[in-house]
C-alpha positions as a printed Julia matrix, in Angstrom:
136×3 Matrix{Float64}:
 90.16  106.82  107.26
 92.44  104.8   109.15
 90.19  101.73  109.05
 88.36  100.92  105.83
 85.4    99.21  107.34
 82.03  101.08  107.28
 78.97   99.58  108.57
 75.73  100.28  106.72
 73.15   99.35  109.26
 70.52   99.76  106.27
 72.53   98.22  103.61
 72.96  100.35  100.19
 70.12  100.62   97.64
 70.05   97.32   95.61
 72.64   96.01   98.17
 70.63   95.72  101.59
 72.17   92.1   102.44
 75.65   93.75  102.64
 76.28   95.67  105.72
 80.06   95.73  106.17
 81.98   97.73  103.37
 85.55   98.45  102.86
 86.66  102.1   101.36
 89.83  101.8    99.12
 91.46  104.72   97.74
 92.19  104.19   94.0
 93.23  107.55   92.49
 91.71  110.65   94.57
 89.37  111.88   94.12
 88.16  108.34   93.25
 87.79  105.38   95.56
 86.26  102.03   95.24
 83.54  100.79   98.27
 83.67   97.01   98.35
 81.46   94.57  100.23
 83.5    93.02  102.86
 81.52   89.65  102.84
 81.68   89.62   98.95
 84.56   91.45   97.21
 83.37   90.93   93.87
 80.55   93.77   94.85
 81.94   96.8    94.44
 81.04  100.39   93.63
 83.12  103.29   92.26
 82.66  106.27   94.41
 84.17  109.66   94.3
 84.55  112.97   96.64
 81.62  114.91   94.72
 83.16  118.34   95.75
 86.21  117.46   93.56
 83.71  117.95   90.39
 81.19  120.14   91.91
 82.87  122.42   94.72
 79.5   124.32   95.49
 77.72  120.86   96.13
 75.72  121.29   99.22
 72.64  119.7   101.18
 71.09  119.43  104.52
 71.86  116.26  106.27
 68.15  115.15  107.78
 68.33  115.03  111.25
 67.13  111.04  111.69
 70.34  110.31  109.32
 72.47  112.58  111.8
 71.1   110.55  114.5
 71.58  107.17  113.07
 75.1   107.86  112.17
 76.18  110.17  115.18
 77.34  111.26  117.56
 78.92  114.05  115.51
 81.72  116.35  117.28
 82.66  118.51  114.35
 81.77  118.91  110.58
 85.09  117.17  109.75
 83.68  113.84  111.23
 81.74  113.3   107.83
 82.86  112.06  104.56
 80.58  112.53  101.56
 81.09  110.16   98.76
 79.03  109.78   95.48
 78.44  106.84   93.43
 80.01  107.0    89.95
 78.66  105.59   86.77
 81.72  104.96   84.21
 81.1   105.34   81.01
 82.81  105.48   77.45
 83.77  107.9    76.33
 84.83  109.08   79.89
 82.93  112.52   79.27
 79.72  110.48   79.3
 80.41  109.27   82.83
 77.85  110.42   85.61
 77.79  110.79   89.42
 74.92  110.53   91.57
 74.48  113.78   93.78
 70.72  112.87   94.49
 71.96  110.19   96.87
 75.05  110.83   98.51
 76.93  108.28  100.78
 77.74  109.93  104.04
 80.0   108.29  106.57
 80.6   109.31  110.05
 84.35  108.47  110.44
 84.22  108.41  114.37
 81.67  105.77  114.42
 82.16  104.09  111.13
 78.73  104.34  110.19
 77.36  105.16  106.74
 74.08  105.83  105.11
 73.15  106.59  101.43
 70.8   109.48  101.58
 68.18  110.16   98.9
 67.81  113.7    99.07
 64.56  115.75   98.61
 63.92  119.24   97.03
 67.63  119.34   95.83
 68.72  120.54   92.32
 70.97  117.55   91.79
 70.1   114.19   89.83
 71.35  110.85   89.83
 73.18  111.47   86.74
 75.01  114.61   86.93
 77.72  114.87   84.51
 80.91  113.64   86.05
 82.94  116.3    84.13
 80.44  119.27   84.1
 81.01  121.69   81.38
 82.95  124.74   82.61
 82.23  128.13   80.96
 84.73  128.99   78.46
 86.99  131.92   79.35
 86.19  135.2    77.88
 88.75  136.1    75.14
 91.13  138.94   76.07
 89.74  142.39   74.79
 92.42  144.54   73.37
């Protein structure tokens, strides 16, 4: 996104007083979402697909209407809030409430999803199945 200012008309949960946020690339797939009015207020976010390639959800129509108009799927950027812990393997990502941004309108909203298999504390580094040993 060229212009990093994103407007959250409803604010973000826990940060409703801040409506304008800037998105800064940290080290892909990680970014920082910073309140424009209070730069000390910042959230680590990430591209959830970098950790969960099969992550999928249906965006409710009312959210689409608030963020639209949409011309193509590429108009949407999905981010997820990260909770950094020590050790880093204990860090989590909130897949239950993704942040969706329409890059055309520069409007964003954090959406709390219903009836999805994701939680607010999914492991940031999910355990991958061990490769099967070669049979000889």
